[in-house]
PDB file of C-alpha atoms and ligand atoms in Angstrom:
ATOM      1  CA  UNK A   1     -36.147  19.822  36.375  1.00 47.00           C
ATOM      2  CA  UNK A   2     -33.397  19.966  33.690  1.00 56.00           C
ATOM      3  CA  UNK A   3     -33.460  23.373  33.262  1.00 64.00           C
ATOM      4  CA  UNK A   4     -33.645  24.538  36.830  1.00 76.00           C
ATOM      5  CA  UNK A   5     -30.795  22.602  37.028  1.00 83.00           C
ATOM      6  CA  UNK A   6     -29.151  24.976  34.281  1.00 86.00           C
ATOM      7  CA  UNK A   7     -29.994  28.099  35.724  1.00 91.00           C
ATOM      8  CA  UNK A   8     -28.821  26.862  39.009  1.00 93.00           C
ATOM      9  CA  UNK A   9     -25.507  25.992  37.504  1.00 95.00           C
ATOM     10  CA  UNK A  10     -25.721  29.023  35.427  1.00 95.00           C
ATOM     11  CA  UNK A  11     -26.106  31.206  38.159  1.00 93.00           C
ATOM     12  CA  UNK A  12     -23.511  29.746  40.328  1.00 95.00           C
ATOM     13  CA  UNK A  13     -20.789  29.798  37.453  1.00 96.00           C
ATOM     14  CA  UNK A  14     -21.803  33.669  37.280  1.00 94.00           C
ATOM     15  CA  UNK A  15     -20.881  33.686  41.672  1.00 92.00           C
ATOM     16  CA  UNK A  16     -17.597  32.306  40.642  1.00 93.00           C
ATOM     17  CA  UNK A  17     -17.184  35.023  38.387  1.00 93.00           C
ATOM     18  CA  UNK A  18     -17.342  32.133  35.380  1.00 95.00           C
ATOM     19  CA  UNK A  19     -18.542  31.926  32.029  1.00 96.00           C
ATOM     20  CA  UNK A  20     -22.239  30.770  32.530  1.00 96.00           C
ATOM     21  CA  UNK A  21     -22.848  29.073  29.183  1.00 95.00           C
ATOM     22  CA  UNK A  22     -19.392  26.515  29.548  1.00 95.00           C
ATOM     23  CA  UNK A  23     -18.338  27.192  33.482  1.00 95.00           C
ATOM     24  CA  UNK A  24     -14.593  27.736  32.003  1.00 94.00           C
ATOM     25  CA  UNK A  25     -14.198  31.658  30.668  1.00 95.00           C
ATOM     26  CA  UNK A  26     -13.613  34.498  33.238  1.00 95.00           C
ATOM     27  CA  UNK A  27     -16.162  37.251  33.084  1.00 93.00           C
ATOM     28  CA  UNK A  28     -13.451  39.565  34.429  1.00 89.00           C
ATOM     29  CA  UNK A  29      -9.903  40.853  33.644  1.00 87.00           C
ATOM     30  CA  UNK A  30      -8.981  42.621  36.988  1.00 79.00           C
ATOM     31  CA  UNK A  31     -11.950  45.066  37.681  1.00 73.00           C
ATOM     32  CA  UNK A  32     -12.718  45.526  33.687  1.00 81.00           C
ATOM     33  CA  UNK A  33     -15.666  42.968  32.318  1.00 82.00           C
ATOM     34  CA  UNK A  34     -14.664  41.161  29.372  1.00 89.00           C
ATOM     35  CA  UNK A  35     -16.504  41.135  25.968  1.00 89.00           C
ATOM     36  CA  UNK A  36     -16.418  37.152  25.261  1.00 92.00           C
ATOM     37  CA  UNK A  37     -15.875  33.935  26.866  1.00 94.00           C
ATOM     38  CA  UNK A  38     -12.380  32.633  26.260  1.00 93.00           C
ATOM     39  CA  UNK A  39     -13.322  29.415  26.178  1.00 94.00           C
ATOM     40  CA  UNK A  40     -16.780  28.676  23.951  1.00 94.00           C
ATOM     41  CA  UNK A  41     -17.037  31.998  22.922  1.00 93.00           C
ATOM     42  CA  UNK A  42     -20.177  33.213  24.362  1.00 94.00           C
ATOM     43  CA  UNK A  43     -20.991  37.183  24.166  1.00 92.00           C
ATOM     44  CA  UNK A  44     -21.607  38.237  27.378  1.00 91.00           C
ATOM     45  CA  UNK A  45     -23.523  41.105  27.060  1.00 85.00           C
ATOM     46  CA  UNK A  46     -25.234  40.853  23.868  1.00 81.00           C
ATOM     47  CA  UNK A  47     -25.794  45.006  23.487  1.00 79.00           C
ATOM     48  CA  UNK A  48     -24.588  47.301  26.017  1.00 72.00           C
ATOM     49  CA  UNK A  49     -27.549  47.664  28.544  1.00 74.00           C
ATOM     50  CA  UNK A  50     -29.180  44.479  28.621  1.00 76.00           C
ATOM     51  CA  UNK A  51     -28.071  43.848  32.002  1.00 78.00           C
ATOM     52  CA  UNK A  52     -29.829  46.730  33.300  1.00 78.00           C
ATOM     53  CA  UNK A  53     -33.342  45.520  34.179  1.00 79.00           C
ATOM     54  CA  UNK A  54     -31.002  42.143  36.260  1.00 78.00           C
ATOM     55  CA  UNK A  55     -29.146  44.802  37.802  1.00 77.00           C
ATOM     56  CA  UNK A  56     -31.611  47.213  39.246  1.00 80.00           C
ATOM     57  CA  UNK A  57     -34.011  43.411  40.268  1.00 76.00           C
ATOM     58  CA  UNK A  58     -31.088  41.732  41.808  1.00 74.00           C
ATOM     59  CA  UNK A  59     -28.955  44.343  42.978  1.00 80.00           C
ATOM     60  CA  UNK A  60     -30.099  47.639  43.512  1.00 84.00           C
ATOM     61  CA  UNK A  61     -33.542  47.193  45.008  1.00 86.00           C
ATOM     62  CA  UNK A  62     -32.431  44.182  47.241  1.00 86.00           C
ATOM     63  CA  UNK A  63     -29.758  46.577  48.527  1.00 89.00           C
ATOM     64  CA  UNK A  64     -32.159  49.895  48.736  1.00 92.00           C
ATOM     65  CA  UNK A  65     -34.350  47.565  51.306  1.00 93.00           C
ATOM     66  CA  UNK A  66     -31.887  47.023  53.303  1.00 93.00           C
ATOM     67  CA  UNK A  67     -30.274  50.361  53.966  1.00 93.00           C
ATOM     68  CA  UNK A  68     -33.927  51.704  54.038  1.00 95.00           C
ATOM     69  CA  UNK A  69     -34.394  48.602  56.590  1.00 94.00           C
ATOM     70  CA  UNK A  70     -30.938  49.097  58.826  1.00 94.00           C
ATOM     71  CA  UNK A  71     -31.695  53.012  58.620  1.00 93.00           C
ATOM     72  CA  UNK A  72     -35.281  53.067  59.893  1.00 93.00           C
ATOM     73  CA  UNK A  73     -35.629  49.882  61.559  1.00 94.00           C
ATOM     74  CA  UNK A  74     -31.605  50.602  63.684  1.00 94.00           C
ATOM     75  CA  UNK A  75     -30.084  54.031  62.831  1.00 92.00           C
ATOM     76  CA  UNK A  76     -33.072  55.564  64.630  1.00 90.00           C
ATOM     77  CA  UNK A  77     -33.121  53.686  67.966  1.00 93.00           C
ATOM     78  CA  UNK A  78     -29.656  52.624  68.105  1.00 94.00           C
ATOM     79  CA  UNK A  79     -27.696  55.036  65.846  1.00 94.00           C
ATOM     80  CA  UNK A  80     -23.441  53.558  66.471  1.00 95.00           C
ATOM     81  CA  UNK A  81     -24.825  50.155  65.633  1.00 95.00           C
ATOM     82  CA  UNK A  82     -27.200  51.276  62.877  1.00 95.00           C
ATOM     83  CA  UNK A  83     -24.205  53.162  61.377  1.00 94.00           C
ATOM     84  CA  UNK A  84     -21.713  50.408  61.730  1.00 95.00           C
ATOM     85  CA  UNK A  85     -24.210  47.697  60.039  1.00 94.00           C
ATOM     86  CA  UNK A  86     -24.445  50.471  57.323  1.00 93.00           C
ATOM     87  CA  UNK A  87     -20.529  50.691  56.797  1.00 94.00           C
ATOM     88  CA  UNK A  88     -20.312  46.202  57.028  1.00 95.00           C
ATOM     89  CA  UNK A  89     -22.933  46.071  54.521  1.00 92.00           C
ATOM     90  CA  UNK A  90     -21.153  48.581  52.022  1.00 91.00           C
ATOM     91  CA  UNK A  91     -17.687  46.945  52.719  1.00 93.00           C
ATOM     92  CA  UNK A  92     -20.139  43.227  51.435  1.00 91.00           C
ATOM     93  CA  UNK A  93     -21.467  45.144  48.470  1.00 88.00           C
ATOM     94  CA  UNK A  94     -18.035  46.607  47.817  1.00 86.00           C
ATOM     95  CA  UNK A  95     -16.094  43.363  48.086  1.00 88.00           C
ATOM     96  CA  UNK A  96     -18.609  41.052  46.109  1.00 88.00           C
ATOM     97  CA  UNK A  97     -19.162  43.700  43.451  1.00 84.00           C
ATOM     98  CA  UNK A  98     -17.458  40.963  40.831  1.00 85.00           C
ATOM     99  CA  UNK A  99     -19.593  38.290  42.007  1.00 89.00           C
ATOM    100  CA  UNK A 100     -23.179  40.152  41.804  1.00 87.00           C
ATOM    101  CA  UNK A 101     -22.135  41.581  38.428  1.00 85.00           C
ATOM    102  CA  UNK A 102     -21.240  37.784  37.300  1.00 90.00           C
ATOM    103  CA  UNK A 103     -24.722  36.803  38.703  1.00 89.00           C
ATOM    104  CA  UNK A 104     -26.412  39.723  36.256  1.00 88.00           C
ATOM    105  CA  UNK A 105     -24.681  38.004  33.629  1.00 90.00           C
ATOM    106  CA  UNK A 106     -25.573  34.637  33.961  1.00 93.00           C
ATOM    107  CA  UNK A 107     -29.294  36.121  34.429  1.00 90.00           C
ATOM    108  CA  UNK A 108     -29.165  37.986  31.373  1.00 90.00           C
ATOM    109  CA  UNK A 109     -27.844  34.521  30.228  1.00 92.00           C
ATOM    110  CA  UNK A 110     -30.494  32.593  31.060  1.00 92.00           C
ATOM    111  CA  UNK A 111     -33.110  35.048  29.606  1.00 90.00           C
ATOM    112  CA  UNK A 112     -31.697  34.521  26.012  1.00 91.00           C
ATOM    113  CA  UNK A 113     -32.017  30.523  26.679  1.00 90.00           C
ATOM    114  CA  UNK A 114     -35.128  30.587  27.905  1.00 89.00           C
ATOM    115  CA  UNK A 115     -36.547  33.089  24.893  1.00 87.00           C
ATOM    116  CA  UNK A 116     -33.765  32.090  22.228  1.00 84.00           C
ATOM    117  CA  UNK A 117     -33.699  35.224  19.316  1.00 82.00           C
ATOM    118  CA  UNK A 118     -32.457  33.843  15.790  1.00 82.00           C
ATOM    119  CA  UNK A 119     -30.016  36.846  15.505  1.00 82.00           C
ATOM    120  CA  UNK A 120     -28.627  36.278  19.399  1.00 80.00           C
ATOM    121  CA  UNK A 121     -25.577  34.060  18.394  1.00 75.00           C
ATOM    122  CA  UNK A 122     -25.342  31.160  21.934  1.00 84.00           C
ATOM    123  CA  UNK A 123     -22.613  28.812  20.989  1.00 85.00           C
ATOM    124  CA  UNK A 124     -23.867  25.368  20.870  1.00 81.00           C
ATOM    125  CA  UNK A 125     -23.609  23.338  24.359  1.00 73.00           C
ATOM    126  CA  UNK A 126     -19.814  22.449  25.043  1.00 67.00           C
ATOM    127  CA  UNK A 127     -19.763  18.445  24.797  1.00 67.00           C
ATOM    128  CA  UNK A 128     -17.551  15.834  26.332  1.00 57.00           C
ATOM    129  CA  UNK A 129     -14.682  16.300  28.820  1.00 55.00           C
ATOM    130  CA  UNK A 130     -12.543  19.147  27.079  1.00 52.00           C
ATOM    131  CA  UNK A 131      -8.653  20.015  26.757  1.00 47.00           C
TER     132      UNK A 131
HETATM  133 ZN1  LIG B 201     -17.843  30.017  27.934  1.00 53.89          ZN
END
């Protein structure tokens, strides 16, 4: 139960756009992902790429079934409302960009918890109330 907990948290600091290992970094600086947490100093992306296999799971097939969905299952019969379901749902993807990248993180996150590697350097769990 413990760790679903984490990943839950995990997960949810990565919606917010938050550092998934303490909840207090920003992932982002504007539109530009940044290298480290701020606050424990977490890596982010370990190597450049890691995220890939997160991002093509949780983000790019998701989305392909939909449009393949709203364009065969709506486009067809009823082709304005097909359409303008097709134009909400890229306005969604384009607005929570941020958000679904921070989820990728805190996936690729929870993938180096769950199978630690010696030479992956985690900081150690913040502790108490910090300031
Ligand atoms: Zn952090």
């Amino acid at each position: 139960m413990a760790s679903g907990m984490k990943s839950v948290t995990a997960l949810r600091r990565g919606l917010r756009n938050r550092c998934p290992h303490c909840g207090e970094g920003r992932l982002f600086s504007g539109w530009s992902e940044l290298e480290r947490c701020s606050s424990c100093g977490l890596v982010f992306v370990r190597n450049p790429g890691d995220t890939w296999f997160f991002t093509i799971i949780g983000d790019r097939l998701p989305i392909g079934a939909i449009i393949v969905l709203i364009y065969f299952g709506v486009v067809r019969s009823r082709p304005v409302l097909g359409v303008t379901m097709l134009v909400v749902l890229v306005a969604l993807l384009f607005w929570t960009t941020p958000n679904r990248w921070g989820a990728g993180i805190a996936l690729h996150y929870l993938s180096r918890v769950y199978w630690p590697d010696p030479a992956d350097p985690i900081p150690p769990p913040p502790t108490g109330p910090r300031q």
